[in-house]
């Protein structure tokens, strides 16, 4: 996974899957139509999301666009910095994060909204109805999870900050006390 061509392939395949699934759902289902995948649990329904997760910031598209571009740049810079030495799981997580960021950014630039379609119907504890999402969102979620797992369990000790070493200087060799010399003033001890 560390090779740039493998990383690029992962990102390209992820973006293609994201946009192919969005295209399929949005061309086959009209607004308001849905397909039941698992009764009372999972449905496929086209939804336009003008915000981010849970439709937050829907009235601030410029802010969302700027944050998306910054996230894209930071993920790319992190990959460029660590791809040679990072754990393969970390590199994979960065690829998945890029898939999500690019997939949803393309939607925002082309349509002005993100195309979501995966809907968990069954209420979940605390949050009740989960947000409608897409393949890019799944990639972001899995990417964050893998990133955390890597940082917690697979952190390379060679890249950890070294503990400052206490510098020990060798003691100067003991020398004999200077021999007493007689002074020309005639004062002798």
Coordinates of N, CA, C and O in Angstrom, one line a residue, residues 2-130:
X2 N 2.1 1.1 0.4 CA 2.9 2.3 0.5 C 3.3 2.9 -0.9 O 3.6 4.1 -1.0
X3 N 3.3 2.1 -1.9 CA 3.7 2.6 -3.2 C 2.6 3.6 -3.7 O 1.4 3.3 -3.6
X4 N 3.1 4.7 -4.3 CA 2.2 5.7 -4.7 C 1.1 5.2 -5.7 O 0.0 5.6 -5.7
X5 N 1.5 4.3 -6.6 CA 0.6 3.8 -7.6 C -0.5 3.0 -6.9 O -1.7 3.0 -7.3
X6 N -0.2 2.2 -5.8 CA -1.3 1.5 -5.1 C -2.2 2.5 -4.4 O -3.4 2.3 -4.4
X7 N -1.6 3.5 -3.8 CA -2.4 4.5 -3.1 C -3.4 5.2 -4.1 O -4.6 5.4 -3.9
X8 N -2.8 5.6 -5.3 CA -3.6 6.3 -6.3 C -4.7 5.4 -6.8 O -5.8 5.8 -7.0
X9 N -4.4 4.1 -7.0 CA -5.4 3.1 -7.4 C -6.6 3.0 -6.4 O -7.7 3.0 -6.8
X10 N -6.2 3.0 -5.1 CA -7.2 2.9 -4.1 C -8.2 4.1 -4.2 O -9.4 4.0 -4.1
X11 N -7.5 5.3 -4.3 CA -8.3 6.5 -4.3 C -9.2 6.6 -5.6 O -10.4 6.9 -5.5
X12 N -8.7 6.2 -6.7 CA -9.4 6.2 -8.0 C -10.6 5.2 -7.9 O -11.7 5.6 -8.3
X13 N -10.3 4.0 -7.5 CA -11.4 3.0 -7.4 C -12.5 3.5 -6.4 O -13.7 3.4 -6.7
X14 N -12.1 4.1 -5.3 CA -13.1 4.6 -4.3 C -13.9 5.7 -4.9 O -15.2 5.7 -4.7
X15 N -13.3 6.6 -5.6 CA -14.1 7.7 -6.2 C -15.0 7.2 -7.3 O -16.2 7.6 -7.4
X16 N -14.6 6.2 -8.1 CA -15.4 5.6 -9.1 C -16.6 4.9 -8.5 O -17.8 5.1 -8.9
X17 N -16.4 4.1 -7.5 CA -17.5 3.4 -6.8 C -18.5 4.4 -6.2 O -19.7 4.2 -6.2
X18 N -18.0 5.5 -5.6 CA -18.8 6.5 -5.0 C -19.7 7.1 -6.0 O -20.9 7.2 -5.9
X19 N -19.1 7.6 -7.1 CA -19.9 8.3 -8.1 C -20.8 7.4 -9.0 O -21.9 7.8 -9.4
X20 N -20.3 6.1 -9.2 CA -21.2 5.2 -9.9 C -22.4 4.9 -9.1 O -23.5 4.8 -9.6
X21 N -22.3 4.7 -7.8 CA -23.4 4.3 -6.9 C -24.4 5.5 -6.9 O -25.6 5.4 -6.9
X22 N -23.8 6.7 -6.7 CA -24.7 7.9 -6.7 C -25.4 8.1 -8.0 O -26.6 8.4 -8.1
X23 N -24.7 7.9 -9.1 CA -25.3 8.0 -10.5 C -26.5 7.0 -10.6 O -27.6 7.3 -11.1
X24 N -26.2 5.8 -10.2 CA -27.2 4.7 -10.4 C -28.5 5.0 -9.6 O -29.6 5.0 -10.1
X25 N -28.3 5.4 -8.3 CA -29.4 5.7 -7.5 C -30.2 6.9 -8.0 O -31.4 6.9 -8.1
X26 N -29.5 8.0 -8.3 CA -30.2 9.2 -8.7 C -30.8 9.2 -10.1 O -31.6 10.0 -10.4
X27 N -30.4 8.2 -10.9 CA -31.0 8.1 -12.2 C -32.1 7.1 -12.2 O -33.1 7.2 -13.0
X28 N -32.1 6.1 -11.3 CA -33.1 5.1 -11.2 C -34.3 5.5 -10.3 O -35.4 5.0 -10.5
X29 N -34.0 6.3 -9.3 CA -35.1 6.6 -8.3 C -35.4 8.1 -8.3 O -34.5 8.9 -8.3
X30 N -36.6 8.4 -8.4 CA -37.1 9.8 -8.4 C -37.1 10.3 -6.9 O -37.2 9.5 -6.0
X31 N -37.1 11.6 -6.7 CA -37.2 12.1 -5.3 C -38.5 11.5 -4.6 O -39.5 11.5 -5.2
X32 N -38.3 11.0 -3.4 CA -39.4 10.4 -2.7 C -39.6 8.9 -2.9 O -40.2 8.2 -2.1
X33 N -39.0 8.4 -4.0 CA -39.0 6.9 -4.2 C -37.9 6.3 -3.3 O -36.9 6.9 -3.0
X34 N -38.0 5.0 -3.0 CA -37.0 4.3 -2.2 C -37.1 2.8 -2.5 O -38.2 2.3 -2.9
X35 N -36.1 2.1 -2.2 CA -36.0 0.7 -2.3 C -35.7 0.1 -0.9 O -34.7 0.6 -0.3
X36 N -36.5 -0.8 -0.4 CA -36.2 -1.4 0.9 C -35.2 -2.5 0.7 O -35.4 -3.4 -0.1
X37 N -34.1 -2.4 1.4 CA -33.1 -3.4 1.4 C -33.3 -4.4 2.5 O -33.2 -5.6 2.3
X38 N -33.5 -3.9 3.7 CA -33.8 -4.7 4.9 C -35.0 -4.1 5.6 O -34.9 -2.9 6.0
X39 N -36.1 -4.7 5.7 CA -37.3 -4.2 6.2 C -37.1 -3.5 7.6 O -36.6 -4.2 8.5
X40 N -37.6 -2.3 7.7 CA -37.4 -1.5 8.9 C -36.0 -1.3 9.4 O -35.7 -0.9 10.5
X41 N -35.0 -1.5 8.5 CA -33.6 -1.3 8.8 C -32.9 -0.5 7.8 O -32.2 0.5 8.2
X42 N -32.9 -0.8 6.5 CA -32.1 -0.2 5.5 C -32.9 0.1 4.3 O -33.5 -0.8 3.7
X43 N -32.8 1.3 3.8 CA -33.4 1.7 2.5 C -32.5 2.5 1.7 O -31.5 3.1 2.2
X44 N -32.7 2.4 0.4 CA -31.9 3.2 -0.6 C -32.9 4.3 -1.0 O -34.0 4.0 -1.6
X45 N -32.6 5.6 -0.7 CA -33.4 6.7 -1.1 C -32.6 7.9 -1.5 O -31.7 8.2 -0.7
X46 N -32.8 8.5 -2.6 CA -32.0 9.7 -3.0 C -32.4 10.9 -2.1 O -33.5 11.2 -2.0
X47 N -31.3 11.5 -1.6 CA -31.5 12.7 -0.8 C -30.4 13.7 -1.1 O -29.3 13.3 -1.3
X48 N -30.8 15.0 -1.2 CA -29.8 16.0 -1.5 C -29.4 16.6 -0.1 O -30.2 17.0 0.7
X49 N -28.1 16.6 0.1 CA -27.6 17.1 1.4 C -26.8 18.4 1.1 O -25.7 18.4 0.5
X50 N -27.4 19.5 1.5 CA -26.7 20.8 1.2 C -25.7 21.2 2.3 O -25.0 22.2 2.2
X51 N -25.7 20.4 3.4 CA -24.7 20.6 4.5 C -23.6 19.6 4.5 O -23.3 19.0 3.5
X52 N -23.1 19.3 5.7 CA -22.2 18.2 5.9 C -22.9 17.2 6.8 O -24.1 17.1 6.7
X53 N -22.1 16.5 7.6 CA -22.7 15.4 8.4 C -24.0 15.9 9.1 O -24.0 17.0 9.7
X54 N -25.1 15.1 9.0 CA -26.3 15.5 9.6 C -26.9 16.8 9.2 O -27.6 17.5 9.9
X55 N -26.5 17.2 7.9 CA -26.9 18.4 7.3 C -26.5 19.7 8.0 O -27.2 20.8 7.8
X56 N -25.5 19.6 8.8 CA -25.0 20.8 9.5 C -24.4 21.8 8.5 O -23.9 21.4 7.4
X57 N -24.4 23.1 8.8 CA -23.9 24.2 8.0 C -24.5 24.3 6.6 O -23.9 24.8 5.7
X58 N -25.8 23.8 6.5 CA -26.4 23.9 5.1 C -26.5 25.3 4.6 O -26.6 25.4 3.4
X59 N -26.6 26.3 5.4 CA -26.7 27.6 4.9 C -25.4 28.3 4.7 O -25.3 29.5 4.5
X60 N -24.3 27.6 4.8 CA -23.0 28.1 4.6 C -22.1 27.4 3.6 O -21.1 26.8 4.0
X61 N -22.5 27.3 2.4 CA -21.8 26.5 1.4 C -20.4 27.0 1.1 O -19.5 26.1 0.9
X62 N -20.1 28.2 1.2 CA -18.7 28.7 1.0 C -17.8 28.2 2.1 O -16.7 27.8 1.9
X63 N -18.3 28.2 3.4 CA -17.6 27.7 4.5 C -17.3 26.2 4.3 O -16.1 25.7 4.5
X64 N -18.3 25.4 3.9 CA -18.1 24.0 3.6 C -17.1 23.7 2.6 O -16.2 22.9 2.7
X65 N -17.1 24.5 1.5 CA -16.2 24.4 0.4 C -14.8 24.7 0.8 O -13.8 23.9 0.5
X66 N -14.6 25.7 1.6 CA -13.2 26.1 2.1 C -12.7 25.0 3.0 O -11.5 24.5 2.9
X67 N -13.5 24.5 4.0 CA -13.1 23.4 4.9 C -12.8 22.2 4.1 O -11.8 21.5 4.4
X68 N -13.6 21.9 3.1 CA -13.3 20.7 2.3 C -12.0 20.8 1.5 O -11.2 19.8 1.5
X69 N -11.7 21.9 1.0 CA -10.4 22.1 0.3 C -9.2 22.1 1.2 O -8.2 21.5 0.9
X70 N -9.4 22.6 2.4 CA -8.3 22.6 3.4 C -8.1 21.1 3.9 O -6.9 20.7 4.0
X71 N -9.2 20.4 4.1 CA -9.0 19.0 4.5 C -8.3 18.2 3.4 O -7.4 17.4 3.7
X72 N -8.7 18.4 2.2 CA -8.1 17.7 1.0 C -6.6 18.0 1.0 O -5.8 17.1 0.8
X73 N -6.2 19.3 1.2 CA -4.8 19.6 1.1 C -4.0 19.0 2.3 O -2.9 18.5 2.1
X74 N -4.6 19.0 3.5 CA -3.9 18.5 4.7 C -3.7 17.0 4.6 O -2.7 16.4 4.9
X75 N -4.8 16.2 4.1 CA -4.6 14.8 3.9 C -3.5 14.5 2.9 O -2.7 13.6 3.1
X76 N -3.5 15.2 1.8 CA -2.5 15.0 0.7 C -1.1 15.3 1.3 O -0.2 14.5 1.0
X77 N -1.0 16.4 2.0 CA 0.4 16.8 2.6 C 0.8 15.7 3.6 O 2.0 15.4 3.6
X78 N -0.1 15.2 4.4 CA 0.3 14.2 5.3 C 0.7 12.9 4.6 O 1.7 12.3 5.0
X79 N 0.0 12.5 3.6 CA 0.4 11.4 2.8 C 1.8 11.6 2.2 O 2.7 10.7 2.3
X80 N 2.1 12.7 1.6 CA 3.4 13.0 1.0 C 4.5 12.9 2.1 O 5.6 12.5 1.8
X81 N 4.2 13.3 3.3 CA 5.2 13.3 4.3 C 5.5 11.9 4.9 O 6.6 11.7 5.2
X82 N 4.5 11.0 4.9 CA 4.7 9.8 5.6 C 4.6 8.5 4.7 O 4.9 7.4 5.3
X83 N 4.4 8.6 3.5 CA 4.1 7.4 2.7 C 5.2 6.4 2.7 O 5.0 5.2 2.5
X84 N 6.5 6.8 2.8 CA 7.6 5.9 2.7 C 7.8 5.1 4.0 O 8.3 4.0 4.0
X85 N 7.4 5.7 5.1 CA 7.7 5.0 6.4 C 6.5 4.7 7.2 O 6.6 3.9 8.2
X86 N 5.3 5.2 6.9 CA 4.1 4.9 7.7 C 3.6 3.5 7.6 O 3.9 2.8 6.7
X87 N 2.9 3.1 8.6 CA 2.3 1.8 8.7 C 1.3 1.7 7.5 O 0.6 2.7 7.2
X88 N 1.2 0.6 6.8 CA 0.3 0.5 5.6 C -1.1 0.8 5.9 O -1.9 1.3 5.1
X89 N -1.5 0.5 7.2 CA -2.9 0.8 7.6 C -3.1 2.3 7.6 O -4.2 2.8 7.3
X90 N -2.1 3.1 8.0 CA -2.2 4.5 8.1 C -2.4 5.1 6.6 O -3.2 5.9 6.3
X91 N -1.5 4.5 5.7 CA -1.6 4.9 4.3 C -3.0 4.6 3.7 O -3.6 5.4 3.0
X92 N -3.5 3.5 4.1 CA -4.9 3.1 3.6 C -5.9 4.1 4.2 O -6.8 4.5 3.5
X93 N -5.8 4.4 5.4 CA -6.7 5.4 6.0 C -6.7 6.7 5.3 O -7.7 7.3 5.1
X94 N -5.5 7.2 5.0 CA -5.4 8.4 4.3 C -6.0 8.3 2.9 O -6.7 9.3 2.4
X95 N -5.9 7.2 2.2 CA -6.5 7.0 0.9 C -8.0 7.0 1.0 O -8.7 7.7 0.2
X96 N -8.6 6.4 2.1 CA -10.0 6.4 2.2 C -10.5 7.8 2.6 O -11.6 8.2 2.1
X97 N -9.8 8.5 3.4 CA -10.2 9.9 3.7 C -10.2 10.8 2.4 O -11.0 11.6 2.2
X98 N -9.2 10.5 1.5 CA -9.2 11.3 0.3 C -10.4 10.9 -0.6 O -10.9 11.8 -1.2
X99 N -10.7 9.6 -0.6 CA -11.9 9.2 -1.4 C -13.1 10.0 -1.0 O -13.9 10.6 -1.8
X100 N -13.3 10.0 0.4 CA -14.5 10.7 0.9 C -14.4 12.2 0.6 O -15.4 12.8 0.2
X101 N -13.3 12.8 0.8 CA -13.2 14.3 0.6 C -13.4 14.6 -0.8 O -14.1 15.6 -1.2
X102 N -12.7 13.9 -1.7 CA -12.9 14.2 -3.2 C -14.2 13.9 -3.7 O -14.8 14.6 -4.4
X103 N -14.8 12.7 -3.3 CA -16.1 12.3 -3.8 C -17.2 13.3 -3.4 O -18.0 13.7 -4.3
X104 N -17.2 13.8 -2.2 CA -18.2 14.8 -1.8 C -17.9 16.2 -2.3 O -18.8 16.9 -2.6
X105 N -16.6 16.5 -2.5 CA -16.3 17.8 -3.1 C -16.7 17.9 -4.5 O -17.2 18.9 -5.0
X106 N -16.6 16.8 -5.3 CA -17.0 16.8 -6.7 C -18.5 17.1 -6.7 O -19.0 17.9 -7.5
X107 N -19.3 16.4 -5.8 CA -20.7 16.7 -5.8 C -21.0 18.1 -5.5 O -21.9 18.8 -6.1
X108 N -20.3 18.7 -4.5 CA -20.6 20.1 -4.2 C -20.3 21.0 -5.3 O -21.0 22.0 -5.6
X109 N -19.2 20.8 -6.0 CA -18.8 21.7 -7.1 C -19.7 21.5 -8.4 O -20.1 22.5 -9.0
X110 N -20.2 20.3 -8.6 CA -21.0 20.0 -9.8 C -22.5 20.3 -9.6 O -23.1 20.9 -10.4
X111 N -23.0 19.8 -8.4 CA -24.4 19.9 -8.2 C -24.8 21.0 -7.1 O -26.0 21.4 -7.1
X112 N -23.9 21.4 -6.3 CA -24.2 22.3 -5.2 C -24.7 21.6 -4.0 O -25.1 22.3 -3.0
X113 N -24.7 20.3 -4.0 CA -25.1 19.5 -2.8 C -24.4 18.2 -3.0 O -23.9 17.8 -4.0
X114 N -24.5 17.4 -1.9 CA -23.9 16.0 -1.9 C -25.1 15.1 -2.1 O -26.2 15.2 -1.5
X115 N -24.9 14.1 -2.9 CA -25.9 13.1 -3.2 C -25.8 11.9 -2.2 O -24.8 11.2 -2.2
X116 N -26.7 11.8 -1.3 CA -26.8 10.7 -0.3 C -27.9 9.8 -0.6 O -28.9 10.2 -1.3
X117 N -27.7 8.5 -0.2 CA -28.8 7.6 -0.5 C -28.9 6.4 0.4 O -29.9 5.6 0.3
X118 N -28.0 6.1 1.3 CA -28.1 5.0 2.2 C -28.7 5.5 3.5 O -28.2 6.4 4.2
X119 N -29.9 4.9 3.8 CA -30.7 5.3 4.9 C -30.9 4.2 5.9 O -31.7 3.2 5.6
X120 N -30.4 4.3 7.1 CA -30.7 3.3 8.2 C -32.0 3.8 8.8 O -32.0 4.9 9.4
X121 N -33.1 3.1 8.6 CA -34.4 3.5 9.0 C -34.6 3.3 10.5 O -35.2 4.1 11.2
X122 N -34.1 2.2 11.0 CA -34.3 1.8 12.4 C -33.7 2.8 13.3 O -32.5 3.2 13.2
X123 N -34.5 3.3 14.3 CA -33.9 4.3 15.2 C -32.7 3.7 16.0 O -32.8 2.6 16.5
X124 N -31.7 4.5 16.2 CA -30.6 4.1 17.0 C -30.6 4.8 18.4 O -31.2 5.9 18.5
X125 N -30.0 4.1 19.4 CA -30.0 4.8 20.7 C -29.4 6.2 20.6 O -28.4 6.4 19.9
X126 N -29.9 7.1 21.4 CA -29.5 8.5 21.5 C -29.8 9.3 20.3 O -30.4 10.3 20.4
X127 N -29.3 8.9 19.1 CA -29.5 9.7 17.9 C -30.8 9.5 17.2 O -31.1 10.3 16.3
X128 N -31.5 8.5 17.5 CA -32.8 8.1 16.8 C -32.5 7.8 15.3 O -31.9 6.8 15.0
X129 N -33.0 8.6 14.4 CA -32.8 8.4 13.0 C -31.4 8.8 12.6 O -31.0 10.0 12.7
X130 N -30.6 7.9 12.0 CA -29.3 8.2 11.6 C -29.3 9.0 10.3 O -30.3 8.9 9.5

